[in-house]
Amino acid sequence: MNVLPFTRPSIDEATIAGVAEVLRSGWITSGPQVKAFEAALSKRCGGRAVRAFCSGTAALEVGLRLAGVGPGHEVVTSPLSWVATANVVLETGARPVFADVDPRTRNLDLAAAEAAMSPATRAIIPVDLAGLPVDRDALGALAARRGLRVVEDAAQSFGASWKGRPLGAFGDLVAFSFHANKNVTTGEGGALVLPDPALAPTCEKLRLQGVVRTGEDGMEVDLLGGKWNLTDIAARIGLGQLARLEEFTARRRTLARLYFAQWDRALGCELPPEDFEQSNWHMFQVVLPADRPRARFIARMRELGIAVGAHYPAMHLFALYRHLGWREGQFPHAERIGRSIATLPLFPAMADADVARVCEAARKALA
Ligand SMILES: Cc1ncc(COP(=O)(O)O)c(C=O)c1O
């Protein structure tokens, strides 16, 4: 049987032809396409400086470094995210500190985040799970009150907005991901929006081995950087994708509306907040009733021709984080949602009829 995936990128023929041109051009690593991609991203982020990376993870880590995060610091974040969110904190030598999520939005509960802060807290990483923005007004107020830097994990929320302003166009440091599953993809890739263009030279150094070139043959290294540049091949995919961002977001919103219209409320699942203005609908996720094991639901849905994802288990319960002292019972909302959240198919090329198929299969699977 043809299984409906939970996501699939939409790469058009013009983009494929553009990538072929790059491959024939003789310059395939970071070059003119990356510059053009960064300029196009900057335009979407209110003209702010943007630098492209080989992953969202790299963008987040450089964001933390630019925020001055390092050994002895704590960074408060959500346990309900892709594990990259906390792993990058460990990479800087700082300590990730988790706080529970709001069960309605599934995003970091900012009151719980504030309660988890200590004098060592240097920064906060809000995560826009499934593309639903964290309250940017409350976030900005909290950061100002506590004197904290913010590194927005907007990996899933490119194309989303807050009160009419695109994410990335305001705030402190903002990291996007262009991983294959994201609304806009470069295969693998990411970007970091800078609050001040004066940070760009250091950002570029951190991105590529700390190297600064001058004149015809000058080279200096005065800090340790990574190897985190994006290729021109990837950037050309991104340029083709960016041109279709509005179309993609609109289609995702339409599909999300169809889910709300057709989902059987009697199944007892928790639906996401009905936000058709701000969320980019990166994922459509339901939380299953506690007596319906997710693994069984996933297996049954597959039999019915529907792929279902699990994004994400609460990360403080991974062995790496348990070894750092985190344990079960600390974040009941994140733990419950992490056990029972299920990602249903949603991607621009999906047909309206596919939503009906998913809803019907779920009715059978949960019966
Ligand atoms: C919430 C979140 N944070 C960080 C990342 C890391 O991005 P990447 O996979 O591009 O490194 C992802 C993407 O998978 C993500 O979903």
Short mmCIF file of C-alpha atoms and ligand atoms in Angstrom, two decimals:
data_model
loop_
_atom_site.label_atom_id
_atom_site.label_comp_id
_atom_site.label_asym_id
_atom_site.label_seq_id
_atom_site.Cartn_x
_atom_site.Cartn_y
_atom_site.Cartn_z
CA MET A 1 0.00 0.00 0.00
CA ASN A 2 1.03 3.57 -0.69
CA VAL A 3 1.79 5.06 2.72
CA LEU A 4 1.04 8.78 3.13
CA PRO A 5 4.19 10.29 4.71
CA PHE A 6 3.83 12.79 7.56
CA THR A 7 5.95 15.24 5.61
CA ARG A 8 7.55 15.59 2.21
CA PRO A 9 9.49 18.50 0.69
CA SER A 10 8.09 20.26 -2.40
CA ILE A 11 11.05 20.95 -4.69
CA ASP A 12 10.02 22.40 -8.06
CA GLU A 13 11.66 21.82 -11.45
CA ALA A 14 13.00 25.40 -11.62
CA THR A 15 14.87 24.79 -8.35
CA ILE A 16 16.23 21.48 -9.61
CA ALA A 17 17.44 23.24 -12.79
CA GLY A 18 18.98 25.99 -10.64
CA VAL A 19 20.87 23.39 -8.59
CA ALA A 20 22.12 21.79 -11.83
CA GLU A 21 23.43 25.21 -12.89
CA VAL A 22 25.29 25.59 -9.61
CA LEU A 23 26.78 22.10 -10.03
CA ARG A 24 28.02 23.04 -13.52
CA SER A 25 29.31 26.45 -12.43
CA GLY A 26 32.59 25.29 -10.95
CA TRP A 27 31.74 26.79 -7.50
CA ILE A 28 29.69 24.50 -5.26
CA THR A 29 30.64 25.41 -1.69
CA SER A 30 29.84 28.74 0.04
CA GLY A 31 29.80 31.50 -2.57
CA PRO A 32 27.39 33.71 -4.52
CA GLN A 33 24.32 31.54 -3.85
CA VAL A 34 24.88 31.70 -0.08
CA LYS A 35 25.25 35.50 -0.29
CA ALA A 36 22.01 35.71 -2.31
CA PHE A 37 20.23 33.39 0.14
CA GLU A 38 21.38 35.48 3.11
CA ALA A 39 20.20 38.67 1.38
CA ALA A 40 16.80 37.11 0.65
CA LEU A 41 16.51 35.92 4.27
CA SER A 42 17.48 39.36 5.55
CA LYS A 43 14.71 40.92 3.45
CA ARG A 44 12.21 38.64 5.20
CA CYS A 45 13.68 39.54 8.59
CA GLY A 46 13.15 43.29 8.39
CA GLY A 47 16.58 43.94 6.86
CA ARG A 48 18.45 42.50 9.85
CA ALA A 49 21.81 40.78 9.29
CA VAL A 50 21.40 37.04 8.64
CA ARG A 51 24.12 34.42 8.22
CA ALA A 52 23.53 30.96 6.76
CA PHE A 53 24.74 27.74 8.39
CA CYS A 54 24.96 24.05 7.53
CA SER A 55 22.30 23.30 10.17
CA GLY A 56 19.91 24.88 12.60
CA THR A 57 21.97 23.28 15.36
CA ALA A 58 25.09 25.19 14.25
CA ALA A 59 23.08 28.43 14.09
CA LEU A 60 21.82 27.86 17.65
CA GLU A 61 25.28 27.10 19.00
CA VAL A 62 26.80 30.18 17.38
CA GLY A 63 23.85 32.20 18.70
CA LEU A 64 24.69 31.05 22.24
CA ARG A 65 28.37 31.86 21.75
CA LEU A 66 27.54 35.33 20.44
CA ALA A 67 25.32 35.79 23.52
CA GLY A 68 28.39 35.10 25.64
CA VAL A 69 27.15 31.77 27.00
CA GLY A 70 29.87 29.48 28.35
CA PRO A 71 31.07 27.47 31.35
CA GLY A 72 29.43 28.48 34.62
CA HIS A 73 26.28 29.72 32.92
CA GLU A 74 22.78 28.27 32.87
CA VAL A 75 20.39 28.43 29.95
CA VAL A 76 16.68 27.84 30.54
CA THR A 77 14.72 25.97 27.89
CA SER A 78 11.87 23.58 27.13
CA PRO A 79 12.23 19.82 27.60
CA LEU A 80 9.72 19.31 24.77
CA SER A 81 11.90 19.90 21.72
CA TRP A 82 14.34 18.21 19.40
CA VAL A 83 17.35 17.34 21.56
CA ALA A 84 19.54 19.79 19.60
CA THR A 85 18.01 22.60 21.69
CA ALA A 86 19.73 21.43 24.89
CA ASN A 87 22.71 19.71 23.27
CA VAL A 88 24.02 23.05 21.98
CA VAL A 89 23.97 24.41 25.54
CA LEU A 90 26.19 21.50 26.63
CA GLU A 91 28.48 22.19 23.66
CA THR A 92 29.17 25.69 24.98
CA GLY A 93 30.09 24.27 28.41
CA ALA A 94 26.97 25.78 30.03
CA ARG A 95 24.20 23.87 31.82
CA PRO A 96 20.76 23.46 30.30
CA VAL A 97 17.99 24.05 32.84
CA PHE A 98 14.53 22.78 31.92
CA ALA A 99 11.14 24.13 32.90
CA ASP A 100 7.74 22.63 32.11
CA VAL A 101 5.57 23.52 29.13
CA ASP A 102 2.10 25.04 28.96
CA PRO A 103 -0.12 22.04 28.17
CA ARG A 104 -2.27 24.12 25.78
CA THR A 105 0.49 25.54 23.57
CA ARG A 106 3.05 22.80 24.37
CA ASN A 107 5.64 25.58 24.45
CA LEU A 108 7.82 26.64 27.39
CA ASP A 109 5.70 28.03 30.26
CA LEU A 110 7.41 31.38 30.84
CA ALA A 111 6.32 31.58 34.49
CA ALA A 112 7.88 28.15 35.10
CA ALA A 113 10.96 29.29 33.18
CA GLU A 114 11.33 32.32 35.42
CA ALA A 115 10.92 30.18 38.53
CA ALA A 116 13.76 27.94 37.27
CA MET A 117 16.21 30.84 36.95
CA SER A 118 19.20 31.42 39.20
CA PRO A 119 21.97 34.01 39.40
CA ALA A 120 23.87 31.82 36.89
CA THR A 121 21.14 32.09 34.26
CA ARG A 122 22.54 33.86 31.24
CA ALA A 123 20.05 33.12 28.48
CA ILE A 124 16.74 31.55 27.58
CA ILE A 125 15.95 29.42 24.53
CA PRO A 126 12.25 29.53 23.67
CA VAL A 127 11.13 26.86 21.18
CA ASP A 128 8.19 27.42 18.80
CA LEU A 129 7.03 23.80 18.74
CA ALA A 130 5.20 22.88 15.52
CA GLY A 131 5.59 26.50 14.38
CA LEU A 132 3.34 28.02 17.05
CA PRO A 133 5.15 31.13 18.34
CA VAL A 134 5.99 31.51 22.00
CA ASP A 135 4.43 34.76 23.33
CA ARG A 136 7.07 37.25 22.19
CA ASP A 137 5.69 40.09 24.34
CA ALA A 138 5.92 38.07 27.55
CA LEU A 139 9.30 36.68 26.43
CA GLY A 140 10.75 40.14 25.78
CA ALA A 141 9.44 41.40 29.13
CA LEU A 142 10.94 38.42 30.97
CA ALA A 143 14.34 38.83 29.30
CA ALA A 144 14.39 42.56 30.07
CA ARG A 145 13.32 42.03 33.70
CA ARG A 146 16.03 39.40 34.24
CA GLY A 147 18.72 40.95 32.05
CA LEU A 148 18.92 37.81 29.91
CA ARG A 149 19.90 37.15 26.34
CA VAL A 150 17.42 35.25 24.17
CA VAL A 151 18.39 32.74 21.50
CA GLU A 152 15.11 31.89 19.80
CA ASP A 153 14.91 28.29 18.64
CA ALA A 154 12.76 29.16 15.65
CA ALA A 155 13.92 26.00 13.87
CA GLN A 156 10.30 25.07 13.18
CA SER A 157 8.76 28.53 12.88
CA PHE A 158 10.25 30.09 9.77
CA GLY A 159 7.34 31.90 8.09
CA ALA A 160 5.40 32.26 11.36
CA SER A 161 4.72 35.69 12.84
CA TRP A 162 3.92 37.49 16.07
CA LYS A 163 1.28 40.25 15.95
CA GLY A 164 1.85 40.77 12.24
CA ARG A 165 5.66 40.80 12.34
CA PRO A 166 7.57 37.85 10.87
CA LEU A 167 9.67 35.94 13.39
CA GLY A 168 13.26 36.97 12.85
CA ALA A 169 12.36 40.61 12.14
CA PHE A 170 12.61 41.56 15.83
CA GLY A 171 13.99 40.32 19.12
CA ASP A 172 17.46 39.14 20.06
CA LEU A 173 19.22 36.22 18.28
CA VAL A 174 16.95 34.02 16.15
CA ALA A 175 17.94 30.60 14.76
CA PHE A 176 16.09 28.88 11.91
CA SER A 177 16.50 25.35 10.52
CA PHE A 178 16.16 24.36 6.87
CA HIS A 179 16.36 20.62 7.52
CA ALA A 180 14.53 18.44 4.97
CA ASN A 181 11.35 18.32 7.06
CA LYS A 182 11.08 22.07 7.60
CA ASN A 183 8.59 24.34 5.81
CA VAL A 184 11.48 25.80 3.79
CA THR A 185 14.39 23.44 3.22
CA THR A 186 17.94 23.44 1.90
CA GLY A 187 18.27 19.67 2.46
CA GLU A 188 20.25 20.44 5.60
CA GLY A 189 20.85 24.02 6.67
CA GLY A 190 20.06 26.85 9.03
CA ALA A 191 20.36 30.57 9.57
CA LEU A 192 21.04 32.96 12.41
CA VAL A 193 19.48 36.42 12.55
CA LEU A 194 21.68 38.95 14.38
CA PRO A 195 20.32 41.77 16.54
CA ASP A 196 23.25 43.98 15.50
CA PRO A 197 25.16 43.91 12.18
CA ALA A 198 28.36 44.57 14.15
CA LEU A 199 28.19 40.91 15.28
CA ALA A 200 28.50 39.64 11.70
CA PRO A 201 32.32 39.40 11.53
CA THR A 202 32.48 37.33 14.76
CA CYS A 203 29.53 35.24 13.56
CA GLU A 204 31.41 34.50 10.33
CA LYS A 205 34.56 33.60 12.27
CA LEU A 206 32.66 31.22 14.54
CA ARG A 207 31.11 29.66 11.44
CA LEU A 208 34.40 28.81 9.78
CA GLN A 209 37.40 27.89 11.95
CA GLY A 210 37.82 31.43 13.31
CA VAL A 211 39.60 32.40 10.11
CA VAL A 212 39.90 36.01 8.92
CA ARG A 213 41.48 36.66 5.52
CA THR A 214 43.02 39.98 4.54
CA GLY A 215 44.64 41.25 1.33
CA GLU A 216 45.87 38.70 -1.21
CA ASP A 217 47.29 36.14 1.20
CA GLY A 218 46.75 37.27 4.80
CA MET A 219 45.20 34.86 7.30
CA GLU A 220 44.66 35.14 11.05
CA VAL A 221 42.84 33.04 13.65
CA ASP A 222 42.12 34.53 17.08
CA LEU A 223 39.22 32.38 18.25
CA LEU A 224 38.04 28.82 17.84
CA GLY A 225 35.36 28.40 15.21
CA GLY A 226 33.54 25.40 13.77
CA LYS A 227 33.03 24.15 10.21
CA TRP A 228 29.47 25.22 9.80
CA ASN A 229 29.18 26.96 6.44
CA LEU A 230 26.36 26.24 3.98
CA THR A 231 27.11 25.10 0.42
CA ASP A 232 25.97 27.00 -2.68
CA ILE A 233 24.16 23.83 -3.76
CA ALA A 234 22.03 23.96 -0.62
CA ALA A 235 21.58 27.75 -0.78
CA ARG A 236 20.21 27.46 -4.33
CA ILE A 237 17.56 25.02 -3.07
CA GLY A 238 16.74 27.53 -0.34
CA LEU A 239 16.33 30.38 -2.84
CA GLY A 240 13.85 28.28 -4.83
CA GLN A 241 11.98 27.42 -1.63
CA LEU A 242 11.91 30.97 -0.25
CA ALA A 243 10.10 32.18 -3.33
CA ARG A 244 7.24 29.86 -2.37
CA LEU A 245 7.08 30.53 1.38
CA GLU A 246 3.71 32.32 1.34
CA GLU A 247 2.19 29.64 -0.88
CA PHE A 248 3.51 26.87 1.40
CA THR A 249 2.29 28.57 4.59
CA ALA A 250 -1.15 29.26 3.13
CA ARG A 251 -1.52 25.65 2.03
CA ARG A 252 -0.46 24.36 5.45
CA ARG A 253 -3.04 26.64 7.12
CA THR A 254 -5.74 25.34 4.80
CA LEU A 255 -4.86 21.74 5.63
CA ALA A 256 -4.82 22.52 9.36
CA ARG A 257 -8.32 24.04 9.06
CA LEU A 258 -9.46 20.85 7.34
CA TYR A 259 -8.12 18.78 10.25
CA PHE A 260 -10.10 20.89 12.72
CA ALA A 261 -13.22 20.54 10.57
CA GLN A 262 -12.94 16.77 10.14
CA TRP A 263 -11.24 15.43 13.28
CA ASP A 264 -13.57 13.35 15.44
CA ARG A 265 -13.62 15.07 18.87
CA ALA A 266 -15.15 11.93 20.40
CA LEU A 267 -11.75 10.22 20.09
CA GLY A 268 -10.63 12.19 23.16
CA CYS A 269 -7.39 13.57 21.69
CA GLU A 270 -6.07 17.02 22.57
CA LEU A 271 -5.86 19.24 19.49
CA PRO A 272 -3.38 22.10 19.03
CA PRO A 273 -4.47 25.74 19.48
CA GLU A 274 -6.49 26.96 16.46
CA ASP A 275 -4.11 29.69 15.32
CA PHE A 276 -4.43 30.51 11.64
CA GLU A 277 -2.75 33.91 11.83
CA GLN A 278 0.64 33.35 13.43
CA SER A 279 1.57 29.66 13.30
CA ASN A 280 3.20 28.35 10.13
CA TRP A 281 1.68 24.90 10.83
CA HIS A 282 5.00 23.13 10.63
CA MET A 283 3.27 20.11 12.16
CA PHE A 284 -0.27 19.08 13.05
CA GLN A 285 0.02 17.22 16.34
CA VAL A 286 -2.59 15.60 18.55
CA VAL A 287 -2.03 14.26 22.05
CA LEU A 288 -3.55 10.80 22.37
CA PRO A 289 -5.65 9.80 25.39
CA ALA A 290 -3.49 8.31 28.16
CA ASP A 291 -4.96 4.81 27.65
CA ARG A 292 -3.97 4.71 23.96
CA PRO A 293 -0.28 3.70 23.63
CA ARG A 294 1.34 5.76 20.88
CA ALA A 295 3.42 2.88 19.48
CA ARG A 296 0.24 0.90 18.87
CA PHE A 297 -1.41 3.92 17.22
CA ILE A 298 1.62 4.44 14.93
CA ALA A 299 1.67 0.75 13.93
CA ARG A 300 -2.10 0.64 13.31
CA MET A 301 -2.01 3.87 11.27
CA ARG A 302 0.82 2.46 9.15
CA GLU A 303 -1.32 -0.60 8.42
CA LEU A 304 -4.01 1.84 7.31
CA GLY A 305 -1.53 3.61 4.99
CA ILE A 306 -0.71 6.65 7.14
CA ALA A 307 2.71 7.55 8.57
CA VAL A 308 2.68 9.15 12.02
CA GLY A 309 5.66 10.78 13.77
CA ALA A 310 6.60 11.24 17.45
CA HIS A 311 7.98 14.78 18.00
CA TYR A 312 9.31 14.69 20.69
CA PRO A 313 9.89 12.63 23.83
CA ALA A 314 10.72 14.93 26.77
CA MET A 315 14.48 15.24 26.48
CA HIS A 316 15.36 15.50 30.17
CA LEU A 317 14.55 11.76 30.33
CA PHE A 318 17.25 10.81 27.81
CA ALA A 319 20.19 9.02 29.46
CA LEU A 320 22.55 11.91 28.69
CA TYR A 321 20.34 14.29 30.68
CA ARG A 322 19.41 11.80 33.42
CA HIS A 323 23.14 11.52 34.06
CA LEU A 324 23.15 15.27 34.66
CA GLY A 325 20.51 14.82 37.39
CA TRP A 326 17.20 15.28 35.59
CA ARG A 327 14.52 12.76 36.42
CA GLU A 328 10.97 11.60 35.79
CA GLY A 329 8.22 13.58 37.50
CA GLN A 330 9.88 16.98 37.26
CA PHE A 331 7.90 18.22 34.25
CA PRO A 332 4.57 16.39 34.21
CA HIS A 333 3.08 18.24 31.22
CA ALA A 334 6.14 17.75 29.00
CA GLU A 335 6.43 14.11 30.08
CA ARG A 336 2.79 13.30 29.36
CA ILE A 337 2.76 15.14 26.04
CA GLY A 338 6.14 13.65 25.09
CA ARG A 339 4.74 10.15 25.63
CA SER A 340 1.49 10.68 23.73
CA ILE A 341 2.00 13.35 21.08
CA ALA A 342 1.54 12.18 17.50
CA THR A 343 2.43 14.09 14.34
CA LEU A 344 -0.12 13.61 11.56
CA PRO A 345 0.66 14.13 7.86
CA LEU A 346 0.78 17.77 6.81
CA PHE A 347 2.79 19.11 3.86
CA PRO A 348 1.92 21.44 0.97
CA ALA A 349 1.59 18.74 -1.70
CA MET A 350 -0.97 16.83 0.35
CA ALA A 351 -4.47 16.67 -1.15
CA ASP A 352 -7.56 17.81 0.76
CA ALA A 353 -8.81 14.23 0.50
CA ASP A 354 -5.70 13.02 2.36
CA VAL A 355 -6.89 14.83 5.50
CA ALA A 356 -10.17 12.93 5.33
CA ARG A 357 -8.17 9.72 4.90
CA VAL A 358 -6.06 10.47 7.99
CA CYS A 359 -9.11 11.37 10.09
CA GLU A 360 -10.91 8.19 9.03
CA ALA A 361 -7.85 6.03 9.75
CA ALA A 362 -7.46 7.65 13.20
CA ARG A 363 -11.09 6.86 13.95
CA LYS A 364 -10.38 3.18 13.19
CA ALA A 365 -7.00 3.13 14.95
CA LEU A 366 -8.37 4.63 18.16
CA ALA A 367 -11.70 2.77 18.14
C1 LIG B 1 13.05 22.57 17.63
C2 LIG B 1 14.30 22.29 16.86
N1 LIG B 1 15.47 22.79 17.30
C3 LIG B 1 16.61 22.59 16.63
C4 LIG B 1 16.65 21.85 15.47
C5 LIG B 1 17.95 21.63 14.82
O1 LIG B 1 17.97 21.95 13.47
P1 LIG B 1 18.88 21.10 12.46
O2 LIG B 1 18.29 19.74 12.35
O3 LIG B 1 18.79 21.89 11.19
O4 LIG B 1 20.25 21.09 13.02
C6 LIG B 1 15.46 21.32 14.97
C7 LIG B 1 15.42 20.59 13.71
O5 LIG B 1 15.38 19.44 13.53
C8 LIG B 1 14.26 21.53 15.68
O6 LIG B 1 13.11 21.00 15.27
#
